[in-house]
Amino acid sequence: MPLLDIRDLTIHYATRRGVMQAVDGVSFTLEAGQHLGLIGESGCGKTTTGRALLRVLPRNGRIAGGEIRFKDRDLVRMREAEVRRLRWREISMVPQSSMDALDPVYRVGDQLTEVLTARGGMARRAARERAAELFALVGLSKDRLDNYPHEFSGGMRQRAVIAMALALDPDLVVADEPVTALDVIVQNQVLRTFRELQERLHLSVIMITHDISVVAETCDQVAVMYAGQIVERASVERFFREPYHPYTLGLQNAYPNLANPNQELISIEGYPPDLVEPPTGCRFSSRCPFAMECCFHEAPPLVEVAPGHQAACHRWQEVDLLRSLAKEAKTWQTQA
Amino acid sequence: MLRARLIYLLGRLAQMVGVLWVIVTILFLIFRLMPGNPLTAYIDPTFTAEQEEAVKRQFGLDKPLYTQYALYLKNVATGNLGRSFFQKEPVLDVLMDVFPNTLLLTVTSLVAAYAFGVVGGAFLAWRRGTKVEGAGILLALMTRAAPEFFLGMLVLSFFSFDLGWFPSSGVSDPGVIYDSIVEQLLSADFWHHLALPALTMAIYLQGLPLLLMRSNMLEVLDEDFVTMARMKGLPEWRIMLAHAARNALLPIVTALTVGIGYAVGGNVVVENVFSWPGIGRVLVRAVQAKDYPLAQGAFLLIAVVIVSMNFLADVFYSALDPRVSATKQEVG
Amino acid sequence: MVDVTRGAEVTVAPVAAPPRASRLLRPLAPTIDILKRDRFALAGVVIYAVLILVAIFAPLIAPHDPQVVMERDGLWLTNQKPSSAFLLGTTNVGRDIFSQLVYGARPALLVGFSAAFIVAFVGTVVGLVAGYFGGWIDNLLMRLTDVAFGIPFLPFVIVLVAFLGPSIWNVVLSMGLLLWRDTARIIRSQVLTVRERAFVQAAHISGASSWRTMFLYIAPNILALSFLYGTLAIGWAILTEASVSFLGFGDPTVVSWGFMLQDAYVSQALARGAYYWFVPPGVCIMLAVMGGFFIGRGYEELLFPRLRER
């Protein structure tokens, strides 16, 4: 039985213009101890999916359907009080902007002890000791416990937030763009710390990111999201060696490749579709250089292209052709 | 860090003294340079020119302006505000007699207004998007838009004249005299008299903190650290009080400075509606009677209250918000 | 005034490039859009439309001269209850209350608009100059603003009006001397952010003079904010004039709502339960002030679209 089994998850946002289908029929599983990278452009529903795991959605959002089976319990249908008990003790989150995730008016150490006492049931003194331990774990000096968030650098704040996410020994940590806001050198340091913690504490992690180099460094499984749907799902080795979906091919062109650092970067032109009125066919069709007539009418199903590897593309059988074309910059230009 | 805060506060203190000095100077200029001889009220038309000169000498008005100014500064600094033309008493004594009344009225109504406003504003934010919220906002705007003296007249005619529950004027029943402020504070009679003016001012003052608290709460509730608190599974009351309200409260403290300004300004009319013997009433009467030393003194005292309360609010703020002393930025 | 600004740090969206077709209507389009959606703003506009009409056509609307004592058969018609002849009754010396109410719209609007204009103008110029030039000029002007915040507002107006003589223009002047302080602070902080924007920097680098940059590139981006503070100042001015009149420092030749309230108060209308006398002028003041608030709120949503989501 997997730790997490998401089936057909659908999440809607009520907006001025109508209902936005932010997440549309997302399914994936996560075994205990796995590190899954959830990758895609901003606005594709990664963060929404992550927040749904804690059932903390923005005010105008709601889970419209599907199941989130966590340790064989369905989070979607769970009562609020029960979800609240589960939060942080079983699933915790390193949120997108650690800058603002800490309350500016309390000392960082006090915010850690707050979780430990209010949710972990610890006594104040024990909580204080545990907070110092956690700080040491993420590479912060315990002298810093008495500082306010504004006295921390960006990297330190990020470490503090990671410490907070680990405070109650959760079964699953959702890390949402944990290093995006940091400069490159600090990114690498924090990422290294995080990777070490993953191994040492045998964490199960969902790493939400738009940066495939982060996936390469920290994950063993990858799910690619586009416009609210999962378009490809594979092990990290297969993801880099044998990608299938044109969007995945495009993503790999757009980021520096570790194997071939001198490769020219090519970006995917255009914008993701409007999810208030999503296109009828494949959602990537408007930006896809390989789109055929049927791509605009019929949504491709997620099919097993190899054992443990799924992709949603009508032309998956021609993948060798697509891969060779995708390497050329001119393939991605002059899209209507 | 403590040092930084100390330096910040010392700077603010110096600024406060500077502001008061400029205000004192402006007052001096208003009262010396305005059309009409400040002594017209004092000098009897039957006075001879010599007698008039004698009076002018007595008040130092025969000296050049800068000498007058220096003398005036020295007097103000030593608490010598001159003698009232009509009450023939030192201005400071007249003012100190009524000052406790004004202070009690202001503090009582401010405390009531801000307590109500903060709770009410948080409540409206919590009930966002409902009819209750809409009605609450409208009501708050109405009280903000009503002149205080009009509110006072409504309160007075309803609770005092129609229902007869409260006295209509004064600080105590006729013949009652208090030996000390403590005695005054302990007497039911005093609170009975205080009720209506304080209620009036509180109604007028609560709109500002209420509307501000509501919008602050709405803003803070969208902050990431509140979302984070939810994700952490903290109880709802804890999120609301310890995180949302605690942060939303910060600008309210700044607003308190503005609130004090309104309160003291509002005092002037409310004291007149309820014949409450306070600074505001003394000021109005002194201006009407052209009792310049008294008017000047009352004005100055109100200014001192405003400026020092502003300072206090800053001190509060720097204690509540750890970011202030670090950045030393002015909040406002 | 803080309540409606919701924090000074909000930045105004820069004036966007206009679509060519509806260039002339462009400034109006969002206004109309707001009015359609925001019933508060619509109410504010309606209140002011009615007030302006009443003020203009006061002689046609008012059945009597507000200053003239009503008589019948040589007897003064004092303390009349509301009737068809005297819609709101008469005062204790026999003046028609309804006619006074109608004429009261004139000084209210006069004081409100002229004071609001001065306040917005002075505040904008002070904030603009302080924020743009910075340095010692900024320091000087902001310390001056601190002083203005330290001066008790109503007492200042009373003292000044007492010296200058009771006329509504002196009330307006005294308000103008002090009330610019809020506007100046907000405008300054806005200028500080606008100044750093790329297009202002570009104008400066390309050799535009300081004054040119200030008025041509920065001013248009903050005018909306001055207008917002102007609409709010209308309410404050009307309230202040009423307070000054109530305390007996008003212009005795002008029938204003504040004067009516004072008249009622000193004539023991409260003790006699003559609600018909003192409630209407108070309600009129409230409506006029609220109208300003409502328009300000609607306008603010236009300026800070983020607020609309709430």
Short mmCIF file of N, CA, C and O in Angstrom, two decimals, chain B residues 50 60 71 86 99 105 146 159 188 204 226 266 272 296 306 328:
data_model
loop_
_atom_site.label_atom_id
_atom_site.label_comp_id
_atom_site.label_asym_id
_atom_site.label_seq_id
_atom_site.Cartn_x
_atom_site.Cartn_y
_atom_site.Cartn_z
N GLU B 50 -1.08 107.37 29.56
CA GLU B 50 -0.04 106.98 30.51
C GLU B 50 -0.39 105.69 31.22
O GLU B 50 0.44 104.80 31.39
N GLY B 60 5.03 93.71 29.67
CA GLY B 60 6.25 93.62 28.87
C GLY B 60 6.05 93.94 27.41
O GLY B 60 6.89 93.62 26.58
N LEU B 71 11.64 86.33 26.59
CA LEU B 71 10.99 86.31 27.90
C LEU B 71 9.88 85.26 27.92
O LEU B 71 9.74 84.47 28.87
N PHE B 86 -9.34 87.55 33.34
CA PHE B 86 -10.61 87.67 34.04
C PHE B 86 -10.65 86.94 35.36
O PHE B 86 -11.21 87.42 36.32
N PHE B 99 -7.87 70.19 34.23
CA PHE B 99 -7.17 69.21 33.42
C PHE B 99 -7.55 67.76 33.73
O PHE B 99 -7.79 66.96 32.82
N LEU B 105 -12.04 62.12 30.94
CA LEU B 105 -13.01 61.96 29.84
C LEU B 105 -12.33 61.35 28.61
O LEU B 105 -12.83 60.39 28.02
N ALA B 146 -20.91 61.65 11.58
CA ALA B 146 -21.75 62.52 12.40
C ALA B 146 -20.87 63.47 13.21
O ALA B 146 -19.86 63.06 13.75
N PHE B 159 -31.10 60.12 26.52
CA PHE B 159 -30.82 59.50 27.81
C PHE B 159 -31.04 60.44 28.99
O PHE B 159 -31.30 60.00 30.10
N ALA B 188 -19.66 57.47 42.84
CA ALA B 188 -20.62 57.05 41.82
C ALA B 188 -21.15 58.27 41.08
O ALA B 188 -21.42 58.23 39.88
N TYR B 204 -18.15 58.30 18.75
CA TYR B 204 -17.49 58.99 17.67
C TYR B 204 -16.13 58.37 17.35
O TYR B 204 -15.75 58.22 16.19
N VAL B 226 -0.06 33.40 8.16
CA VAL B 226 -1.35 32.92 8.66
C VAL B 226 -1.71 31.60 7.99
O VAL B 226 -2.15 30.65 8.64
N GLY B 266 -12.18 66.61 19.56
CA GLY B 266 -13.58 66.31 19.84
C GLY B 266 -13.98 66.74 21.23
O GLY B 266 -15.11 67.17 21.46
N ASN B 272 -18.36 71.17 25.61
CA ASN B 272 -19.31 72.27 25.56
C ASN B 272 -20.76 71.80 25.55
O ASN B 272 -21.61 72.42 26.16
N GLN B 296 -4.24 81.05 25.32
CA GLN B 296 -2.93 80.60 24.90
C GLN B 296 -2.47 79.39 25.71
O GLN B 296 -1.98 78.41 25.18
N ILE B 306 -1.24 66.31 22.92
CA ILE B 306 -1.20 65.61 21.63
C ILE B 306 0.21 65.12 21.32
O ILE B 306 0.43 63.96 21.00
N LYS B 328 14.78 51.71 12.24
CA LYS B 328 14.66 53.11 12.68
C LYS B 328 13.78 53.91 11.76
O LYS B 328 13.90 55.12 11.68
#
